[in-house]
Short mmCIF file of C-alpha atoms and ligand atoms in Angstrom, two decimals:
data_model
loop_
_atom_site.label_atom_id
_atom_site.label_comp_id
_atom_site.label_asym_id
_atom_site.label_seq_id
_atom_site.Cartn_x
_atom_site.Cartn_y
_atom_site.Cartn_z
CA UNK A 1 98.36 24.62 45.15
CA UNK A 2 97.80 21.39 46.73
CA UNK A 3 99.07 20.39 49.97
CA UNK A 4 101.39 17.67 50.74
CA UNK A 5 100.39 14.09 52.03
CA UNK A 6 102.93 15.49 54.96
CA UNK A 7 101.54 18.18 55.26
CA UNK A 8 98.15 17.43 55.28
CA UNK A 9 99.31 14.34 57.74
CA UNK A 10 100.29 17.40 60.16
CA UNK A 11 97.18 18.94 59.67
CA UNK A 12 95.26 17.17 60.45
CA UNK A 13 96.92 15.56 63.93
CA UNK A 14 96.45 18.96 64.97
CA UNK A 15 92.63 18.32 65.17
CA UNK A 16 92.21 15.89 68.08
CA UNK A 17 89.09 14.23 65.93
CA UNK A 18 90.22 14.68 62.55
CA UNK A 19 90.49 10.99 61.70
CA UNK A 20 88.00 9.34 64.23
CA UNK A 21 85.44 10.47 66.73
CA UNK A 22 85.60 10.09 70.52
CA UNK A 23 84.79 6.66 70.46
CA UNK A 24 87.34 5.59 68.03
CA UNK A 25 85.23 5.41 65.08
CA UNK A 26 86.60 6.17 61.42
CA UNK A 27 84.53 8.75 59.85
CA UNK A 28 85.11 11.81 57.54
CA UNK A 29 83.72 14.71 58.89
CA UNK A 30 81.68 16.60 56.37
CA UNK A 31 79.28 18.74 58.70
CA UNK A 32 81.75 21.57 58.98
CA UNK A 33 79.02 24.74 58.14
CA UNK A 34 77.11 23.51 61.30
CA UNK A 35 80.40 23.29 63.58
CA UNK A 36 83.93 22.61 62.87
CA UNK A 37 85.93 20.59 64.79
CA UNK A 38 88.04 21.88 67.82
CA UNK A 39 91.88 21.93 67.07
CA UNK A 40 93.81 20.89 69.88
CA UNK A 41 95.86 24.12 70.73
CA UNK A 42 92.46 25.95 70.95
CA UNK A 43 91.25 23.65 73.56
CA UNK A 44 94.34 23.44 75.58
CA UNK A 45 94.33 27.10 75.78
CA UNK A 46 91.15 27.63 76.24
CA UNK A 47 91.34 24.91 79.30
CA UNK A 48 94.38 26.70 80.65
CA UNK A 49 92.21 29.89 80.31
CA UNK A 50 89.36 28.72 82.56
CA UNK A 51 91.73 26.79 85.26
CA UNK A 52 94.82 29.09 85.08
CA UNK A 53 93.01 32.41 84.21
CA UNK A 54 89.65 31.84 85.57
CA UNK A 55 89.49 35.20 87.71
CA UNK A 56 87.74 38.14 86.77
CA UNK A 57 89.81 41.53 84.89
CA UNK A 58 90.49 44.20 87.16
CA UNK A 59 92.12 42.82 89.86
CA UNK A 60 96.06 43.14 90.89
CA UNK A 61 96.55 39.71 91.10
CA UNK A 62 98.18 37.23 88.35
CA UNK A 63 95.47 35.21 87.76
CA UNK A 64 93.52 38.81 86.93
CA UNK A 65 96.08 40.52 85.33
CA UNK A 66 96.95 37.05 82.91
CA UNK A 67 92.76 37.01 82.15
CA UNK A 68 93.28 40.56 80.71
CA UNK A 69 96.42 39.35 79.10
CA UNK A 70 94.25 36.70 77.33
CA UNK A 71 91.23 38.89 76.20
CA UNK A 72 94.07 41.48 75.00
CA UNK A 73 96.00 38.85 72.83
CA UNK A 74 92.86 37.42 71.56
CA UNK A 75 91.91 40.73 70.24
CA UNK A 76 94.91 41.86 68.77
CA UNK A 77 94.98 38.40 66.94
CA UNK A 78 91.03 39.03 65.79
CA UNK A 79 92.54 42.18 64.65
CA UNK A 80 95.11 40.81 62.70
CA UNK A 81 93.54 38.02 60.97
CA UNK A 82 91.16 40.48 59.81
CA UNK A 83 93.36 43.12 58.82
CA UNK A 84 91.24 45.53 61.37
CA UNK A 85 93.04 48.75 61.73
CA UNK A 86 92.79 48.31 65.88
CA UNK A 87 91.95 45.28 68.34
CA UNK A 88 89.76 48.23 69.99
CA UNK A 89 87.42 47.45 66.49
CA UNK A 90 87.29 43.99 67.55
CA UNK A 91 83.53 43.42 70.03
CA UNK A 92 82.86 40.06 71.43
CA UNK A 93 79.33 38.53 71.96
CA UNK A 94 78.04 34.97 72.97
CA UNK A 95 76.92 34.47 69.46
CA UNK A 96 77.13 36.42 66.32
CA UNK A 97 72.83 36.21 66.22
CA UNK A 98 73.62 38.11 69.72
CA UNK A 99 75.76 40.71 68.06
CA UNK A 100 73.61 41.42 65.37
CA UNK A 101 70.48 41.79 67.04
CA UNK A 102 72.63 44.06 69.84
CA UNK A 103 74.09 46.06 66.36
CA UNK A 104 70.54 46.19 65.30
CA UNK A 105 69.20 48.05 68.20
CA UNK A 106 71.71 50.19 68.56
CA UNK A 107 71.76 51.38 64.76
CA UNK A 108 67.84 51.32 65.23
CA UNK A 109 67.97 54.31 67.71
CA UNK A 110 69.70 56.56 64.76
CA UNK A 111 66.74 55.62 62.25
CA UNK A 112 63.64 57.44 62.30
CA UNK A 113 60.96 54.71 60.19
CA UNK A 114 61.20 55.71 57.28
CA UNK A 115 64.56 54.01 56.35
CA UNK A 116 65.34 50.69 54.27
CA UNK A 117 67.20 47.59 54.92
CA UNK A 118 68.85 45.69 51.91
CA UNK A 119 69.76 41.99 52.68
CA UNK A 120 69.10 38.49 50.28
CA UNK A 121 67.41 35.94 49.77
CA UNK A 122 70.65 33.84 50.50
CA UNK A 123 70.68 34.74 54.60
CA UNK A 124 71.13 32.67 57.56
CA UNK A 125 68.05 33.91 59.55
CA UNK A 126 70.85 35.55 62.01
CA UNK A 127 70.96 38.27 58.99
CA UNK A 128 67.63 38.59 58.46
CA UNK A 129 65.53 38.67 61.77
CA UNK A 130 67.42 41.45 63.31
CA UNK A 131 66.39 43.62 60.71
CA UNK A 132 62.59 42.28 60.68
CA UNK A 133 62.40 42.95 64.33
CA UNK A 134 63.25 46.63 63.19
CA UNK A 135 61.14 46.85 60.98
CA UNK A 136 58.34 45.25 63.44
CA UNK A 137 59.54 48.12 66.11
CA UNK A 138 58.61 50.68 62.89
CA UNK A 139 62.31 51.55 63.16
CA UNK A 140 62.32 51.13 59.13
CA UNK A 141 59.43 51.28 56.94
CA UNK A 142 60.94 47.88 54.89
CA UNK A 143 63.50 44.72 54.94
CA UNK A 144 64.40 44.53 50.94
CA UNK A 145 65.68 41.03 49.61
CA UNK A 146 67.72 40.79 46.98
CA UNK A 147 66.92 37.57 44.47
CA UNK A 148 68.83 34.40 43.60
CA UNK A 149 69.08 33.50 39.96
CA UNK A 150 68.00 30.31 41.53
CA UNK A 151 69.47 28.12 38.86
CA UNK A 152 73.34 28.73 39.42
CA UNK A 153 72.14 29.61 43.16
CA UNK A 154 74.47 33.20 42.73
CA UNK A 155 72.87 36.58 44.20
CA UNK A 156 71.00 38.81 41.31
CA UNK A 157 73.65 41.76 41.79
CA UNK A 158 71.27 44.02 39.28
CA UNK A 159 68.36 43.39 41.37
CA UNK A 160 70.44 44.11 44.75
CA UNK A 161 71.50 47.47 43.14
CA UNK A 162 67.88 47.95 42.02
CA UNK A 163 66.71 47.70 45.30
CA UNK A 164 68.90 50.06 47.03
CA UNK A 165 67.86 53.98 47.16
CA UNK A 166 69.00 56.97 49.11
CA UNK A 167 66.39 55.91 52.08
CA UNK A 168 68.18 52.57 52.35
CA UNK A 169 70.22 52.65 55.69
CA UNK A 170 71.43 49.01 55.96
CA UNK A 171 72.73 46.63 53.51
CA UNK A 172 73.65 43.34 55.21
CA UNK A 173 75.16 40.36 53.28
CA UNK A 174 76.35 37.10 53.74
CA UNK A 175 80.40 36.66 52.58
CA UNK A 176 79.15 33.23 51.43
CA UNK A 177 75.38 31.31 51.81
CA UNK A 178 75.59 28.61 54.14
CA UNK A 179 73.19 26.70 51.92
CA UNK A 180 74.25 27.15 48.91
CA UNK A 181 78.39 28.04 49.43
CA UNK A 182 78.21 30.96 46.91
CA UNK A 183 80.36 34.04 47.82
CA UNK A 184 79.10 37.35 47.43
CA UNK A 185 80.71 39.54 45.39
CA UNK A 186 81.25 42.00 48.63
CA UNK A 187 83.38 44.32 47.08
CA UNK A 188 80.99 45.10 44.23
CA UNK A 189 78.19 45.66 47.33
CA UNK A 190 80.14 47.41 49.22
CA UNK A 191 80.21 50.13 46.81
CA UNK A 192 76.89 50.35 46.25
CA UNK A 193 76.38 50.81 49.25
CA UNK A 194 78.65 53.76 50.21
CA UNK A 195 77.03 55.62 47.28
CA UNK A 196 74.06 55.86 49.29
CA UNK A 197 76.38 56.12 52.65
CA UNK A 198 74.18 52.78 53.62
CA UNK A 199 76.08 50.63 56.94
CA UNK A 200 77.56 47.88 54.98
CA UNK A 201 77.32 44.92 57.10
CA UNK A 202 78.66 41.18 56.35
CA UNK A 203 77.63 38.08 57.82
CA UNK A 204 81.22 36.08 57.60
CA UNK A 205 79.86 33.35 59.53
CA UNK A 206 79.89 30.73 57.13
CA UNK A 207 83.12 31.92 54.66
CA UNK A 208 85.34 32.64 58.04
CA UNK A 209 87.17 29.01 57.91
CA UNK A 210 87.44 29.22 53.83
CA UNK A 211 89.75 32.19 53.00
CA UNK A 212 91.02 35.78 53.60
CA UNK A 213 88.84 38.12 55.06
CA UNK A 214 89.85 42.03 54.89
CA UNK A 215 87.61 44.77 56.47
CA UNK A 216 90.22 47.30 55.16
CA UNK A 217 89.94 46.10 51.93
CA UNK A 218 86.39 45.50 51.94
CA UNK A 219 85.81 49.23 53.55
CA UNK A 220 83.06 47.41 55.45
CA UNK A 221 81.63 49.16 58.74
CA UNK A 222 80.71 45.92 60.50
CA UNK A 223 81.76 42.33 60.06
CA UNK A 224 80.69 39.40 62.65
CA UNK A 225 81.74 35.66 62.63
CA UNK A 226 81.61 33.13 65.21
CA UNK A 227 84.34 30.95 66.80
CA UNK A 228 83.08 27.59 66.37
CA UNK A 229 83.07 27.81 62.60
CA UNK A 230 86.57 28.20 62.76
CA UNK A 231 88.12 25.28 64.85
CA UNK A 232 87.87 27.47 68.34
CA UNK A 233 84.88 27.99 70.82
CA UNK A 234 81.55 28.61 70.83
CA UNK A 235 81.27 32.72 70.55
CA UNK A 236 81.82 35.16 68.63
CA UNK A 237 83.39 38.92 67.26
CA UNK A 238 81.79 41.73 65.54
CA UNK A 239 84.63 44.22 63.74
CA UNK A 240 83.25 47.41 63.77
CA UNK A 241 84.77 50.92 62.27
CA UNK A 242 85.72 52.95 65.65
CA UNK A 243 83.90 55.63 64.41
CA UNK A 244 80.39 54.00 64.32
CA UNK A 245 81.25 51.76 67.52
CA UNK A 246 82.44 55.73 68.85
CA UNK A 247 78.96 57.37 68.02
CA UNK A 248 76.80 54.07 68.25
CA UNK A 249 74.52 53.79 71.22
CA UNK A 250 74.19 49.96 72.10
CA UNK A 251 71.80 48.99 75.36
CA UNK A 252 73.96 48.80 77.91
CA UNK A 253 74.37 48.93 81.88
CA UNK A 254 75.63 52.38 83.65
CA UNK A 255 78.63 51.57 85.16
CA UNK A 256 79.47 49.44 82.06
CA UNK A 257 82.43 51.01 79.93
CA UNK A 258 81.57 54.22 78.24
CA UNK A 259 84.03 53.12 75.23
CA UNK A 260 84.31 50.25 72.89
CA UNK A 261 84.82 47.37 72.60
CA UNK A 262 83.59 47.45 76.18
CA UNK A 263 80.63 49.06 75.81
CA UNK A 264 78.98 46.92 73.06
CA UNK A 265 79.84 43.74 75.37
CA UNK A 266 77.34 42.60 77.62
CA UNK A 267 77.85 40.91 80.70
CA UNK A 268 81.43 39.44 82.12
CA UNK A 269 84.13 38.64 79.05
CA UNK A 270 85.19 35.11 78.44
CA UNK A 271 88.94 34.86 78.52
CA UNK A 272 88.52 31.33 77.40
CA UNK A 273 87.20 32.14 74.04
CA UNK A 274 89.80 34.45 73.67
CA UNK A 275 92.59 32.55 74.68
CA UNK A 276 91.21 30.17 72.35
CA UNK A 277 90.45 32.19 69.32
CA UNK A 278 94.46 32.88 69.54
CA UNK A 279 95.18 29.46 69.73
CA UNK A 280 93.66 29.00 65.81
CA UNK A 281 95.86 32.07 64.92
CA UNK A 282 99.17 30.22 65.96
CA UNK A 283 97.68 27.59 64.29
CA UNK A 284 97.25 29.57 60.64
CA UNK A 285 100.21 30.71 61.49
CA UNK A 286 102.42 27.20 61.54
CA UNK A 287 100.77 26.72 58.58
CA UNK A 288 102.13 29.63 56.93
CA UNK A 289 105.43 28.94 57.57
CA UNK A 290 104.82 25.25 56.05
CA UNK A 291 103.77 27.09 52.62
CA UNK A 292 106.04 30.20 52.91
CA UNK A 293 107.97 29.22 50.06
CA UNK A 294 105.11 29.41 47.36
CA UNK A 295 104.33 33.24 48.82
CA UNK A 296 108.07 34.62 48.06
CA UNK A 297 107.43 38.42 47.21
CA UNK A 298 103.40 38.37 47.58
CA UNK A 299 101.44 39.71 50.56
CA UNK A 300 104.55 41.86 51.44
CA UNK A 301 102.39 44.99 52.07
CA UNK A 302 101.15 43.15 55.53
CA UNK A 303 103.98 43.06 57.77
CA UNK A 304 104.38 39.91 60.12
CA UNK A 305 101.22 38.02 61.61
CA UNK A 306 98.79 39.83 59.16
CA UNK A 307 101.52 38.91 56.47
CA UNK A 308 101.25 34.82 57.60
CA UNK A 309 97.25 35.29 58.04
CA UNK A 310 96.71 36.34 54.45
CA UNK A 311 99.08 33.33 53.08
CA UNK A 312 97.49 30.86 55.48
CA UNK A 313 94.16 31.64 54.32
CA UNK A 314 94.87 31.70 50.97
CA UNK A 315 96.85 28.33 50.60
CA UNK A 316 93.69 27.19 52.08
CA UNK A 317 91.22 28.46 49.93
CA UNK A 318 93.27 26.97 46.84
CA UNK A 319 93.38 23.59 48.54
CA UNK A 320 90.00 23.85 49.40
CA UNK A 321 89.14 24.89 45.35
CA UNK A 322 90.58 21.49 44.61
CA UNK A 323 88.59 19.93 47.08
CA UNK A 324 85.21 21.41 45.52
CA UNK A 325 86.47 20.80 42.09
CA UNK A 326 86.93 16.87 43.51
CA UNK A 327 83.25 16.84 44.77
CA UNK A 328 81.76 17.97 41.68
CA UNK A 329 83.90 16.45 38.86
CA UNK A 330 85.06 13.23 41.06
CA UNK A 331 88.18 11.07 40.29
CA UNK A 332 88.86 8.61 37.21
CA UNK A 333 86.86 6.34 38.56
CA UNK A 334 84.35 7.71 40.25
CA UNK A 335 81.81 9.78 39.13
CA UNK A 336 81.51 13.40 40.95
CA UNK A 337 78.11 15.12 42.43
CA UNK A 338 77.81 16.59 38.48
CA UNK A 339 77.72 13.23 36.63
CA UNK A 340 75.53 11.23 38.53
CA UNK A 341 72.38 11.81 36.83
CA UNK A 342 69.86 11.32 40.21
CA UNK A 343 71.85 13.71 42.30
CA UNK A 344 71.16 17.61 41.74
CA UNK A 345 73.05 20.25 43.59
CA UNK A 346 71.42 23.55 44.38
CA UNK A 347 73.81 26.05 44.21
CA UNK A 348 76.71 26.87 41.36
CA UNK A 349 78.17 23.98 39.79
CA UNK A 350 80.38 25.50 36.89
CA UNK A 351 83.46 24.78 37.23
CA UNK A 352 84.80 27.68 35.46
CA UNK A 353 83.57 29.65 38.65
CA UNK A 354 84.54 27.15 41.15
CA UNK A 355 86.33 30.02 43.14
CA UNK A 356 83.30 31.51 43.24
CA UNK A 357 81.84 29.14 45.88
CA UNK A 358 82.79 27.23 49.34
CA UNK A 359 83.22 24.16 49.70
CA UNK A 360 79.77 23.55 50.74
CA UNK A 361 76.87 21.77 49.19
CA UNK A 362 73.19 21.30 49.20
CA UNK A 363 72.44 18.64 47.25
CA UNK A 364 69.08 16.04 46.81
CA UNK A 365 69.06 12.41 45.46
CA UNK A 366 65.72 11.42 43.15
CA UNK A 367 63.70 9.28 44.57
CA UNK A 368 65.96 8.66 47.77
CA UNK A 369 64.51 10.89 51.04
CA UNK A 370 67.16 13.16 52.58
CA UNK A 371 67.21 11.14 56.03
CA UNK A 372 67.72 7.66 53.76
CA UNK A 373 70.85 9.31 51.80
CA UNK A 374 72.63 10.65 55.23
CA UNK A 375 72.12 7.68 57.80
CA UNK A 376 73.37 5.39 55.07
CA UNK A 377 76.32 7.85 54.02
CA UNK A 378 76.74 7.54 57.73
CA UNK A 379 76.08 3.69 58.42
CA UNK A 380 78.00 2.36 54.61
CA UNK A 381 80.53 5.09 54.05
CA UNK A 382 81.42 6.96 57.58
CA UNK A 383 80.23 10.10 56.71
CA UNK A 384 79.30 12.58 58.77
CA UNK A 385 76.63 14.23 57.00
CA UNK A 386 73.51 16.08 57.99
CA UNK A 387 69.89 16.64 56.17
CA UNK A 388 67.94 19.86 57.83
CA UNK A 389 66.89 23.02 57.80
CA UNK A 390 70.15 25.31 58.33
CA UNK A 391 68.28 28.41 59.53
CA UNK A 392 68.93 29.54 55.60
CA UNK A 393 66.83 32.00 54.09
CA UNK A 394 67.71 30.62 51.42
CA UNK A 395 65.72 26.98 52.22
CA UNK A 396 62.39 28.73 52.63
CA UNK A 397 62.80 30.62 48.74
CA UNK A 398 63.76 27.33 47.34
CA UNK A 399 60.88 25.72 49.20
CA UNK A 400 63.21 23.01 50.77
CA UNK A 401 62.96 22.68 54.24
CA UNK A 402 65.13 19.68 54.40
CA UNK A 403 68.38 19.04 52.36
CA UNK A 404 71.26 17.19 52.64
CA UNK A 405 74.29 19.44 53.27
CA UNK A 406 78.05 18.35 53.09
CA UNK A 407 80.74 21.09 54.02
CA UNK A 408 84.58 20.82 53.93
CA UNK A 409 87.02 22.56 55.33
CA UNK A 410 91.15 22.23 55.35
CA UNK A 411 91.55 19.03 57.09
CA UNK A 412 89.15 16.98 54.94
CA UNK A 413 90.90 15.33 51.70
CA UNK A 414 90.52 14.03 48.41
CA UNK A 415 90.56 10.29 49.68
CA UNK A 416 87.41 11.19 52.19
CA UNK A 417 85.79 12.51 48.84
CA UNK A 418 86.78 9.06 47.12
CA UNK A 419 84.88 7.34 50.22
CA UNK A 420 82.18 9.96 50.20
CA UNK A 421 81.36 9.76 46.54
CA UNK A 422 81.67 5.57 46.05
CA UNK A 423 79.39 5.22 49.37
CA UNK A 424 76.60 7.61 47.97
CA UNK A 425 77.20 6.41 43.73
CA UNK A 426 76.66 2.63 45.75
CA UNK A 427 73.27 3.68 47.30
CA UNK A 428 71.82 5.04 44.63
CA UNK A 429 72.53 1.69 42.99
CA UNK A 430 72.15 -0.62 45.13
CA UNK A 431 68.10 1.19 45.89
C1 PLP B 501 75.97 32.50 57.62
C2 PLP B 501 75.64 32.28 59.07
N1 PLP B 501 75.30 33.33 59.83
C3 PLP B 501 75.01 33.18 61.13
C4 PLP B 501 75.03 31.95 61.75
C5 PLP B 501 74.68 31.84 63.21
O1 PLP B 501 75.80 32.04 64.01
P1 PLP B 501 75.68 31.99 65.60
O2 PLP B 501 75.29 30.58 65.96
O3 PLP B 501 77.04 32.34 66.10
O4 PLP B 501 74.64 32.95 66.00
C6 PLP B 501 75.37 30.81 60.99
C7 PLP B 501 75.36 29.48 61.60
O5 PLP B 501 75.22 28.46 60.94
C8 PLP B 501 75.69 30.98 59.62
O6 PLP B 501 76.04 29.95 58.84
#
């Protein structure tokens, strides 16, 4: 399923700087993995939030009871679009580096050293130091990593289960690399890693904005994503299962709540991010009704919200599937990231097993450096484009520590690939 020129019209007026930046400039945004940009109705109520709402919970007064209003709503709708049994499951946290390391100690007081942790060597560094600073501490006695088979840039599922033994305690993926844009197969991991009644912990960060995410159907015990990957504020929510965030012992302060979510947050809450968070859900949820007609009969085991969630984020991810097919395989007249014969892309590039992948990807031009490729992509084409290192894992095993990134999400279309694709097929002839 495509979306309509309409439709993708309406899209993308929802996103204040869809089109042009703040100074009026034309550009296609393709730097979506680092940040996304804000849509409107998540500002507005996150604006309304601080001015309106700005009191602390607790009190009898409006503006205190309508800040617990917001942090309520904003859970439930966490809770939804993640299928989470309870908004209780839902934990917020400045950042979801913050979460995990918080998750980290608090699982770290159950271990006794001799314990494994099973990540890959596809992590954003947010999944990986947490559990080196255990094993630092001599919580666990190792921090396995899983290899690539670094030619189609997918995770070595063989090697993953190979690695993973009755002492290992964690096993903590990414839902997709943020270098690469492969998914993990997490349903495959995830059992693997109940047969050896491992925490199975996923790192949603990067996938959030491209597709449904189910911890029911995943059966995973934690799951943490941030809001500025997906259109809303800067931090972030951890689902856990009640009964681990139950038994768990996070650091906390005394008079702190003795339950969760409360007792896993630290510090004041910020109604803002919540009020915004529920802004992106009305959002997916518009959208659903604009595609309801192709969903007749499917998803009918969710009931309302959840039901518009799942068909939202699925009419996204097969827009988004044509969008990656577009980068790769280009137009008629333009050739795509595949045929031009001085580009390579790191990461999986068969088409056949395009929905095994985000639209994001890492990609290096012979002879060109990184910085030449993105100011001109930038200066020729309008292209907002980065070359860095993306706190990837990932960067280090491929021993690139800078690489030109480009990551797309909903709002971006096939004519910003045409753009995209003519600028960058120009520089590399016009060198
Ligand atoms: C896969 C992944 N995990 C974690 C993070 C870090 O998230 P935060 O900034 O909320 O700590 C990122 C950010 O790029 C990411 O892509």
């Amino acid at each position: 399923m495509t979306f309509s020129k309409e439709l993708i019209e309406e899209i993308r007026a929802a996103f204040p700087r869809a089109a042009a930046d703040f100074n009026g400039r034309k550009r296609a945004f393709f730097d979506n993995g680092t940040a996304t940009l804000v849509l409107d109705q998540a500002a507005q109520a996150e604006t309304e939030a601080r001015i309106n709402w700005s009191a602390n919970v607790g009190g009898i007064f409006d503006e205190s009871k309508q800040a617990s209003a917001a942090i309520h709503s904003g859970r439930v709708a966490v809770a939804d679009f993640l299928n989470a049994p309870s908004p209780k499951s839902i934990v917020s946290g400045e950042s979801a580096t913050a979460l995990l390391f918080n998750l980290s100690y608090a699982i770290g007081k159950e271990l006794t050293g001799s314990e494994n942790v099973v990540i890959t060597d596809y992590e954003h560094y947010t999944n990986v130091d947490p559990w080196e600073e255990l094993r630092k501490r001599e919580k666990v006695q190792q921090v396995r990593y899983a290899q690539l088979n670094m030619e189609e840039g997918t995770l070595d599922i063989n090697h993953l289960q190979e690695l993973i033994d009755s002492n290992t305690k964690i096993v903590a993926i990414s839902a997709a690399s943020n270098m690469l844009g492969t998914k993990s197969s997490l349903e495959e991991i995830g059992k693997i890693a109940r047969e050896v009644e491992a925490y199975f912990i996923v790192d949603a960060v990067h996938h959030i904005p491209h597709g449904p995410t189910d911890v029911q159907s995943l059966d995973c015990d934690f799951l943490v994503f941030s809001g500025y990957k997906l259109f809303s504020s800067h931090g972030s929510f951890l689902y856990g299962k009640e009964e681990h965030l139950n038994t768990l012992k996070p650091f906390k302060v005394k008079p702190a709540p003795k339950n969760p979510p409360g007792k896993f947050e630290w510090g004041t809450r910020n109604q803002a991010m919540f009020a915004a968070i529920s802004g992106v859900i009305d959002h997916f949820r518009w959208l659903s009704s604009e595609v309801q007609a192709n969903y007749v009969g499917k998803y009918t085991e969710y009931s309302e919200q959840k039901r518009d969630l799942k068909i939202a984020m699925d009419a996204i991810e097969q827009y988004e599937t044509g969008l990656s097919k577009a980068v790769l395989t280009g137009f008629d007249d333009i050739p795509g990231l595949l045929e031009i014969p001085e580009v390579k892309v790191l990461g999986l590039t068969d088409i056949n097993r395009i929905s095994e992948r985000d639209p994001t990807f890492s990609f290096e031009v012979a002879n060109i450096p990184e910085e030449e490729v993105v100011t001109r992509l930038w200066k020729e084409g309008g292209i907002a484009a980065r070359a860095g290192h993306y706190y990837s894992y990932a960067q280090d095993v491929y021993k690139k520590p800078k690489i030109i990134r480009i990551s797309l999400v909903h709002y971006n279309t096939f004519e910003e690939i045409s753009t995209f694709l003519k600028t960058l097929n120009k520089i590399i002839k016009n060198r």
